[in-house]
Amino acid sequence: AQSVTQPDIHITVSEGASLELRCNYSYGATPYLFWYVQSPGQGLQLLLKYFSGDTLVQGIKGFEAEFKRSQSSFNLRKPSVHWSDAAEYFCAVGPGLKGGGNKLTFGTGTQLKVEL
Amino acid sequence: ETGVTQSPTHLIKTRGQQVTLRCSSQSGHNTVSWYQQALGQGPQFIFQYYREEENGRGNFPPRFSGLQFPNYSSELNVNALELDDSALYLCASSKPAGGGTDTQYFGPGTRLTVL
């Protein structure tokens, strides 16, 4: 069974500071990995995804994430946070090429607060 | 290009009633997935429809059912509503990309409150 752990429920950073949100997954083969962002009362917006190839992937809004197979991690980073980045961030895992099905499994989310 | 749309935005029902939620997929997408997001939780997979057939189901009881129409829009029906069904219901559309999980694009959700 696939699962995702986001160890940090809440994170507070100052505007302009760097950010790293942690994500650990459990999956028997190479997974497909996603980061989504959700503003209050809104749906989910895709930030970036990893399917294969280069382990450092670039996304929208200046975000990037690095896939580390040895650590089963897919941490999200941003060099300089803007106040508008305050939102909830979800990491998700889905079956890769050798898996079956098309279901996303989400973590419980990390709420990001940005101090001005 | 039109994104995923859902209706209604908000809905209030009482326990035991039935509800239908609607989703229009993004242009060019033929797969629709439904998720339930309880307050303070991540989305949980309910089921997925591909070309009008159910294509995978999560751990939800049979009173959660769905349909997909020839234009790839979809409905989620929930019978005999329970208080715990109160949640944000998210619809996501995608198109098969040749193996592995498709990239799913989400709508704004329907907030269901069961009293």
PDB file of C-alpha atoms in Angstrom:
ATOM      1  CA  ALA A   1       0.000   0.000   0.000  1.00  0.00           C
ATOM      2  CA  GLN A   2       1.184   3.497  -0.702  1.00  0.00           C
ATOM      3  CA  SER A   3       1.356   6.155   2.007  1.00  0.00           C
ATOM      4  CA  VAL A   4       2.700   9.664   2.558  1.00  0.00           C
ATOM      5  CA  THR A   5       3.961  11.330   5.723  1.00  0.00           C
ATOM      6  CA  GLN A   6       4.303  15.061   6.119  1.00  0.00           C
ATOM      7  CA  PRO A   7       5.958  15.399   9.533  1.00  0.00           C
ATOM      8  CA  ASP A   8       5.368  19.131   9.964  1.00  0.00           C
ATOM      9  CA  ILE A   9       1.767  20.151  10.587  1.00  0.00           C
ATOM     10  CA  HIS A  10       2.562  23.870  10.828  1.00  0.00           C
ATOM     11  CA  ILE A  11       5.574  25.891   9.684  1.00  0.00           C
ATOM     12  CA  THR A  12       6.160  29.617  10.122  1.00  0.00           C
ATOM     13  CA  VAL A  13       8.796  31.481   8.130  1.00  0.00           C
ATOM     14  CA  SER A  14       9.638  35.138   7.618  1.00  0.00           C
ATOM     15  CA  GLU A  15       9.067  36.682   4.238  1.00  0.00           C
ATOM     16  CA  GLY A  16      12.260  36.386   2.186  1.00  0.00           C
ATOM     17  CA  ALA A  17      13.528  33.377   4.128  1.00  0.00           C
ATOM     18  CA  SER A  18      14.098  29.990   2.555  1.00  0.00           C
ATOM     19  CA  LEU A  19      11.588  27.177   2.931  1.00  0.00           C
ATOM     20  CA  GLU A  20      11.743  23.408   3.000  1.00  0.00           C
ATOM     21  CA  LEU A  21       8.639  21.242   3.474  1.00  0.00           C
ATOM     22  CA  ARG A  22       9.251  17.595   4.186  1.00  0.00           C
ATOM     23  CA  CYS A  23       7.567  14.632   2.550  1.00  0.00           C
ATOM     24  CA  ASN A  24       8.303  10.943   3.035  1.00  0.00           C
ATOM     25  CA  TYR A  25       6.539   8.238   1.076  1.00  0.00           C
ATOM     26  CA  SER A  26       6.101   4.519   1.220  1.00  0.00           C
ATOM     27  CA  TYR A  27       5.695   2.613  -2.015  1.00  0.00           C
ATOM     28  CA  GLY A  28       7.014  -0.695  -3.287  1.00  0.00           C
ATOM     29  CA  ALA A  29       8.420   0.551  -6.570  1.00  0.00           C
ATOM     30  CA  THR A  30       9.329   3.874  -8.128  1.00  0.00           C
ATOM     31  CA  PRO A  31       6.363   6.151  -7.507  1.00  0.00           C
ATOM     32  CA  TYR A  32       5.063   9.211  -9.207  1.00  0.00           C
ATOM     33  CA  LEU A  33       5.213  12.155  -6.784  1.00  0.00           C
ATOM     34  CA  PHE A  34       3.317  15.428  -6.658  1.00  0.00           C
ATOM     35  CA  TRP A  35       3.111  18.604  -4.630  1.00  0.00           C
ATOM     36  CA  TYR A  36      -0.139  20.574  -4.515  1.00  0.00           C
ATOM     37  CA  VAL A  37      -1.019  23.841  -2.789  1.00  0.00           C
ATOM     38  CA  GLN A  38      -4.417  24.738  -1.354  1.00  0.00           C
ATOM     39  CA  SER A  39      -5.516  28.226  -0.364  1.00  0.00           C
ATOM     40  CA  PRO A  40      -8.335  28.532   2.210  1.00  0.00           C
ATOM     41  CA  GLY A  41     -11.635  27.233   0.854  1.00  0.00           C
ATOM     42  CA  GLN A  42     -10.098  26.443  -2.522  1.00  0.00           C
ATOM     43  CA  GLY A  43      -9.246  23.366  -4.558  1.00  0.00           C
ATOM     44  CA  LEU A  44      -5.746  22.029  -5.108  1.00  0.00           C
ATOM     45  CA  GLN A  45      -3.267  23.616  -7.501  1.00  0.00           C
ATOM     46  CA  LEU A  46      -0.440  21.495  -8.905  1.00  0.00           C
ATOM     47  CA  LEU A  47       2.994  22.917  -8.064  1.00  0.00           C
ATOM     48  CA  LEU A  48       5.197  20.223  -9.567  1.00  0.00           C
ATOM     49  CA  LYS A  49       5.527  16.515 -10.255  1.00  0.00           C
ATOM     50  CA  TYR A  50       8.190  13.844 -10.531  1.00  0.00           C
ATOM     51  CA  PHE A  51       7.820  10.913 -12.873  1.00  0.00           C
ATOM     52  CA  SER A  52      11.376   9.941 -13.815  1.00  0.00           C
ATOM     53  CA  GLY A  53      14.710  11.356 -14.917  1.00  0.00           C
ATOM     54  CA  ASP A  54      16.339  14.312 -13.229  1.00  0.00           C
ATOM     55  CA  THR A  55      15.678  14.055  -9.503  1.00  0.00           C
ATOM     56  CA  LEU A  56      15.447  17.821  -9.068  1.00  0.00           C
ATOM     57  CA  VAL A  57      12.219  19.126 -10.552  1.00  0.00           C
ATOM     58  CA  GLN A  58      11.170  22.706 -11.046  1.00  0.00           C
ATOM     59  CA  GLY A  59       7.624  23.885 -10.588  1.00  0.00           C
ATOM     60  CA  ILE A  60       5.512  26.987 -10.688  1.00  0.00           C
ATOM     61  CA  LYS A  61       5.875  30.012  -8.384  1.00  0.00           C
ATOM     62  CA  GLY A  62       9.611  29.375  -7.894  1.00  0.00           C
ATOM     63  CA  PHE A  63       9.209  26.036  -6.119  1.00  0.00           C
ATOM     64  CA  GLU A  64      11.432  23.009  -6.623  1.00  0.00           C
ATOM     65  CA  ALA A  65      11.528  19.506  -5.154  1.00  0.00           C
ATOM     66  CA  GLU A  66      14.162  16.804  -4.983  1.00  0.00           C
ATOM     67  CA  PHE A  67      13.437  13.083  -5.198  1.00  0.00           C
ATOM     68  CA  LYS A  68      15.760  11.044  -2.985  1.00  0.00           C
ATOM     69  CA  ARG A  69      15.124   7.340  -3.447  1.00  0.00           C
ATOM     70  CA  SER A  70      17.507   6.290  -0.647  1.00  0.00           C
ATOM     71  CA  GLN A  71      15.560   8.409   1.854  1.00  0.00           C
ATOM     72  CA  SER A  72      12.086   7.864   0.322  1.00  0.00           C
ATOM     73  CA  SER A  73      11.702  11.622   0.350  1.00  0.00           C
ATOM     74  CA  PHE A  74      10.416  14.331  -1.942  1.00  0.00           C
ATOM     75  CA  ASN A  75      10.970  17.618  -0.096  1.00  0.00           C
ATOM     76  CA  LEU A  76       9.650  20.898  -1.450  1.00  0.00           C
ATOM     77  CA  ARG A  77      11.887  23.978  -1.382  1.00  0.00           C
ATOM     78  CA  LYS A  78      11.771  27.660  -2.196  1.00  0.00           C
ATOM     79  CA  PRO A  79      14.764  29.988  -1.852  1.00  0.00           C
ATOM     80  CA  SER A  80      12.771  33.081  -0.849  1.00  0.00           C
ATOM     81  CA  VAL A  81       9.216  32.932   0.441  1.00  0.00           C
ATOM     82  CA  HIS A  82       6.623  35.583  -0.423  1.00  0.00           C
ATOM     83  CA  TRP A  83       3.654  36.486   1.791  1.00  0.00           C
ATOM     84  CA  SER A  84       1.341  35.098  -0.910  1.00  0.00           C
ATOM     85  CA  ASP A  85       2.835  31.613  -0.392  1.00  0.00           C
ATOM     86  CA  ALA A  86       0.899  31.246   2.867  1.00  0.00           C
ATOM     87  CA  ALA A  87      -1.347  28.228   2.262  1.00  0.00           C
ATOM     88  CA  GLU A  88      -1.561  24.497   2.916  1.00  0.00           C
ATOM     89  CA  TYR A  89       0.775  22.219   1.007  1.00  0.00           C
ATOM     90  CA  PHE A  90       0.075  18.589   0.210  1.00  0.00           C
ATOM     91  CA  CYS A  91       2.463  15.908  -0.980  1.00  0.00           C
ATOM     92  CA  ALA A  92       0.911  13.011  -2.921  1.00  0.00           C
ATOM     93  CA  VAL A  93       2.104   9.675  -4.274  1.00  0.00           C
ATOM     94  CA  GLY A  94       0.686   7.565  -7.089  1.00  0.00           C
ATOM     95  CA  PRO A  95       1.642   4.332  -8.798  1.00  0.00           C
ATOM     96  CA  GLY A  96       4.512   4.629 -11.249  1.00  0.00           C
ATOM     97  CA  LEU A  97       4.972   2.924 -14.589  1.00  0.00           C
ATOM     98  CA  LYS A  98       5.106  -0.569 -13.101  1.00  0.00           C
ATOM     99  CA  GLY A  99       2.298  -0.004 -10.654  1.00  0.00           C
ATOM    100  CA  GLY A 100      -1.392  -0.465 -11.054  1.00  0.00           C
ATOM    101  CA  GLY A 101      -4.212   1.998 -10.747  1.00  0.00           C
ATOM    102  CA  ASN A 102      -4.374   5.729 -10.898  1.00  0.00           C
ATOM    103  CA  LYS A 103      -5.110   6.729  -7.323  1.00  0.00           C
ATOM    104  CA  LEU A 104      -3.357   9.564  -5.526  1.00  0.00           C
ATOM    105  CA  THR A 105      -2.592   9.126  -1.835  1.00  0.00           C
ATOM    106  CA  PHE A 106      -2.118  12.402   0.009  1.00  0.00           C
ATOM    107  CA  GLY A 107      -0.335  13.365   3.182  1.00  0.00           C
ATOM    108  CA  THR A 108      -2.125  15.291   5.899  1.00  0.00           C
ATOM    109  CA  GLY A 109      -0.659  18.575   4.737  1.00  0.00           C
ATOM    110  CA  THR A 110       1.644  21.297   6.086  1.00  0.00           C
ATOM    111  CA  GLN A 111       0.141  24.678   6.908  1.00  0.00           C
ATOM    112  CA  LEU A 112       2.583  27.451   5.989  1.00  0.00           C
ATOM    113  CA  LYS A 113       2.379  30.822   7.705  1.00  0.00           C
ATOM    114  CA  VAL A 114       4.505  33.716   6.435  1.00  0.00           C
ATOM    115  CA  GLU A 115       5.474  36.499   8.810  1.00  0.00           C
ATOM    116  CA  LEU A 116       5.984  39.934   7.304  1.00  0.00           C
TER     117      LEU A 116
ATOM    118  CA  GLU B   1      -8.853  26.434 -21.915  1.00  0.00           C
ATOM    119  CA  THR B   2     -11.556  25.816 -19.290  1.00  0.00           C
ATOM    120  CA  GLY B   3     -10.432  24.205 -16.073  1.00  0.00           C
ATOM    121  CA  VAL B   4     -12.325  21.775 -13.872  1.00  0.00           C
ATOM    122  CA  THR B   5     -15.595  23.170 -12.575  1.00  0.00           C
ATOM    123  CA  GLN B   6     -17.824  21.859  -9.795  1.00  0.00           C
ATOM    124  CA  SER B   7     -21.332  22.614  -8.646  1.00  0.00           C
ATOM    125  CA  PRO B   8     -22.751  23.574  -6.306  1.00  0.00           C
ATOM    126  CA  THR B   9     -20.162  25.488  -4.293  1.00  0.00           C
ATOM    127  CA  HIS B  10     -21.842  24.840  -0.969  1.00  0.00           C
ATOM    128  CA  LEU B  11     -24.602  22.512   0.128  1.00  0.00           C
ATOM    129  CA  ILE B  12     -26.378  21.872   3.414  1.00  0.00           C
ATOM    130  CA  LYS B  13     -28.274  18.623   3.937  1.00  0.00           C
ATOM    131  CA  THR B  14     -29.732  16.740   6.857  1.00  0.00           C
ATOM    132  CA  ARG B  15     -28.828  13.251   7.994  1.00  0.00           C
ATOM    133  CA  GLY B  16     -30.475  10.538   5.908  1.00  0.00           C
ATOM    134  CA  GLN B  17     -30.926  12.672   2.803  1.00  0.00           C
ATOM    135  CA  GLN B  18     -29.323  12.084  -0.576  1.00  0.00           C
ATOM    136  CA  VAL B  19     -27.031  14.475  -2.455  1.00  0.00           C
ATOM    137  CA  THR B  20     -25.659  14.802  -6.004  1.00  0.00           C
ATOM    138  CA  LEU B  21     -22.499  16.720  -6.768  1.00  0.00           C
ATOM    139  CA  ARG B  22     -21.419  17.609 -10.289  1.00  0.00           C
ATOM    140  CA  CYS B  23     -18.108  18.016 -12.058  1.00  0.00           C
ATOM    141  CA  SER B  24     -17.111  19.151 -15.533  1.00  0.00           C
ATOM    142  CA  SER B  25     -13.694  17.973 -16.608  1.00  0.00           C
ATOM    143  CA  GLN B  26     -11.011  20.054 -18.227  1.00  0.00           C
ATOM    144  CA  SER B  27     -11.059  20.182 -22.007  1.00  0.00           C
ATOM    145  CA  GLY B  28      -9.418  17.093 -23.524  1.00  0.00           C
ATOM    146  CA  HIS B  29      -9.567  15.044 -20.310  1.00  0.00           C
ATOM    147  CA  ASN B  30     -11.506  11.770 -20.262  1.00  0.00           C
ATOM    148  CA  THR B  31     -10.851  10.641 -16.680  1.00  0.00           C
ATOM    149  CA  VAL B  32     -12.487  11.995 -13.542  1.00  0.00           C
ATOM    150  CA  SER B  33     -11.524  11.200  -9.947  1.00  0.00           C
ATOM    151  CA  TRP B  34     -13.400  12.134  -6.788  1.00  0.00           C
ATOM    152  CA  TYR B  35     -11.831  12.835  -3.405  1.00  0.00           C
ATOM    153  CA  GLN B  36     -13.229  13.607   0.044  1.00  0.00           C
ATOM    154  CA  GLN B  37     -11.324  16.073   2.201  1.00  0.00           C
ATOM    155  CA  ALA B  38     -12.422  16.236   5.826  1.00  0.00           C
ATOM    156  CA  LEU B  39     -11.474  19.279   7.849  1.00  0.00           C
ATOM    157  CA  GLY B  40      -7.771  19.301   8.660  1.00  0.00           C
ATOM    158  CA  GLN B  41      -7.046  16.218   6.548  1.00  0.00           C
ATOM    159  CA  GLY B  42      -5.617  15.430   3.158  1.00  0.00           C
ATOM    160  CA  PRO B  43      -7.934  14.352   0.338  1.00  0.00           C
ATOM    161  CA  GLN B  44      -9.036  10.697   0.365  1.00  0.00           C
ATOM    162  CA  PHE B  45      -9.680   8.881  -2.925  1.00  0.00           C
ATOM    163  CA  ILE B  46     -13.313   7.856  -3.413  1.00  0.00           C
ATOM    164  CA  PHE B  47     -13.312   6.493  -6.976  1.00  0.00           C
ATOM    165  CA  GLN B  48     -12.346   7.209 -10.556  1.00  0.00           C
ATOM    166  CA  TYR B  49     -14.199   7.055 -13.868  1.00  0.00           C
ATOM    167  CA  TYR B  50     -12.604   6.452 -17.236  1.00  0.00           C
ATOM    168  CA  ARG B  51     -14.698   6.410 -20.402  1.00  0.00           C
ATOM    169  CA  GLU B  52     -17.919   6.085 -18.360  1.00  0.00           C
ATOM    170  CA  GLU B  53     -16.710   3.054 -16.364  1.00  0.00           C
ATOM    171  CA  GLU B  54     -15.559   2.936 -12.738  1.00  0.00           C
ATOM    172  CA  ASN B  55     -11.792   2.485 -12.801  1.00  0.00           C
ATOM    173  CA  GLY B  56     -10.765   2.055  -9.191  1.00  0.00           C
ATOM    174  CA  ARG B  57     -12.396   2.677  -5.833  1.00  0.00           C
ATOM    175  CA  GLY B  58     -11.129   3.692  -2.424  1.00  0.00           C
ATOM    176  CA  ASN B  59     -12.339   2.561   0.972  1.00  0.00           C
ATOM    177  CA  PHE B  60     -15.814   4.106   0.810  1.00  0.00           C
ATOM    178  CA  PRO B  61     -19.157   2.325   1.296  1.00  0.00           C
ATOM    179  CA  PRO B  62     -21.530   1.566  -1.596  1.00  0.00           C
ATOM    180  CA  ARG B  63     -23.774   4.499  -0.686  1.00  0.00           C
ATOM    181  CA  PHE B  64     -21.109   6.565  -2.460  1.00  0.00           C
ATOM    182  CA  SER B  65     -21.751   6.079  -6.167  1.00  0.00           C
ATOM    183  CA  GLY B  66     -20.939   7.888  -9.356  1.00  0.00           C
ATOM    184  CA  LEU B  67     -21.548   8.333 -13.034  1.00  0.00           C
ATOM    185  CA  GLN B  68     -19.605   9.619 -15.972  1.00  0.00           C
ATOM    186  CA  PHE B  69     -21.341  10.929 -19.054  1.00  0.00           C
ATOM    187  CA  PRO B  70     -20.307  10.780 -22.727  1.00  0.00           C
ATOM    188  CA  ASN B  71     -18.968  14.340 -22.509  1.00  0.00           C
ATOM    189  CA  TYR B  72     -16.763  13.105 -19.587  1.00  0.00           C
ATOM    190  CA  SER B  73     -18.554  15.190 -16.966  1.00  0.00           C
ATOM    191  CA  SER B  74     -19.332  13.301 -13.787  1.00  0.00           C
ATOM    192  CA  GLU B  75     -21.642  13.060 -10.792  1.00  0.00           C
ATOM    193  CA  LEU B  76     -21.004  11.881  -7.257  1.00  0.00           C
ATOM    194  CA  ASN B  77     -24.063  10.614  -5.416  1.00  0.00           C
ATOM    195  CA  VAL B  78     -24.188   9.976  -1.699  1.00  0.00           C
ATOM    196  CA  ASN B  79     -27.213   8.241  -0.174  1.00  0.00           C
ATOM    197  CA  ALA B  80     -28.291   8.090   3.459  1.00  0.00           C
ATOM    198  CA  LEU B  81     -26.061  10.983   4.482  1.00  0.00           C
ATOM    199  CA  GLU B  82     -24.236  10.748   7.791  1.00  0.00           C
ATOM    200  CA  LEU B  83     -22.737  13.533   9.881  1.00  0.00           C
ATOM    201  CA  ASP B  84     -19.236  12.292   9.005  1.00  0.00           C
ATOM    202  CA  ASP B  85     -19.940  12.925   5.324  1.00  0.00           C
ATOM    203  CA  SER B  86     -19.486  16.634   5.994  1.00  0.00           C
ATOM    204  CA  ALA B  87     -16.396  17.537   3.976  1.00  0.00           C
ATOM    205  CA  LEU B  88     -15.006  19.269   0.913  1.00  0.00           C
ATOM    206  CA  TYR B  89     -15.563  17.065  -2.144  1.00  0.00           C
ATOM    207  CA  LEU B  90     -12.968  17.519  -4.826  1.00  0.00           C
ATOM    208  CA  CYS B  91     -13.147  16.451  -8.417  1.00  0.00           C
ATOM    209  CA  ALA B  92     -10.018  16.028 -10.531  1.00  0.00           C
ATOM    210  CA  SER B  93      -9.720  15.415 -14.247  1.00  0.00           C
ATOM    211  CA  SER B  94      -6.865  13.903 -16.210  1.00  0.00           C
ATOM    212  CA  LYS B  95      -5.987  12.128 -19.430  1.00  0.00           C
ATOM    213  CA  PRO B  96      -4.005   8.911 -19.626  1.00  0.00           C
ATOM    214  CA  ALA B  97      -0.350   9.540 -20.381  1.00  0.00           C
ATOM    215  CA  GLY B  98       0.752   6.002 -21.085  1.00  0.00           C
ATOM    216  CA  GLY B  99       1.298   4.198 -17.806  1.00  0.00           C
ATOM    217  CA  GLY B 100       1.603   5.342 -14.229  1.00  0.00           C
ATOM    218  CA  THR B 101      -0.529   7.863 -12.422  1.00  0.00           C
ATOM    219  CA  ASP B 102      -1.970  10.617 -14.565  1.00  0.00           C
ATOM    220  CA  THR B 103      -1.436  14.230 -13.605  1.00  0.00           C
ATOM    221  CA  GLN B 104      -4.710  15.219 -11.981  1.00  0.00           C
ATOM    222  CA  TYR B 105      -6.073  18.758 -12.086  1.00  0.00           C
ATOM    223  CA  PHE B 106      -8.515  19.712  -9.373  1.00  0.00           C
ATOM    224  CA  GLY B 107     -11.648  21.774  -9.286  1.00  0.00           C
ATOM    225  CA  PRO B 108     -12.532  24.239  -6.507  1.00  0.00           C
ATOM    226  CA  GLY B 109     -14.601  21.666  -4.617  1.00  0.00           C
ATOM    227  CA  THR B 110     -18.088  21.432  -3.140  1.00  0.00           C
ATOM    228  CA  ARG B 111     -18.431  22.037   0.585  1.00  0.00           C
ATOM    229  CA  LEU B 112     -21.060  19.651   1.984  1.00  0.00           C
ATOM    230  CA  THR B 113     -22.430  20.153   5.469  1.00  0.00           C
ATOM    231  CA  VAL B 114     -24.640  17.454   6.975  1.00  0.00           C
ATOM    232  CA  LEU B 115     -26.751  18.510   9.963  1.00  0.00           C
TER     233      LEU B 115
END
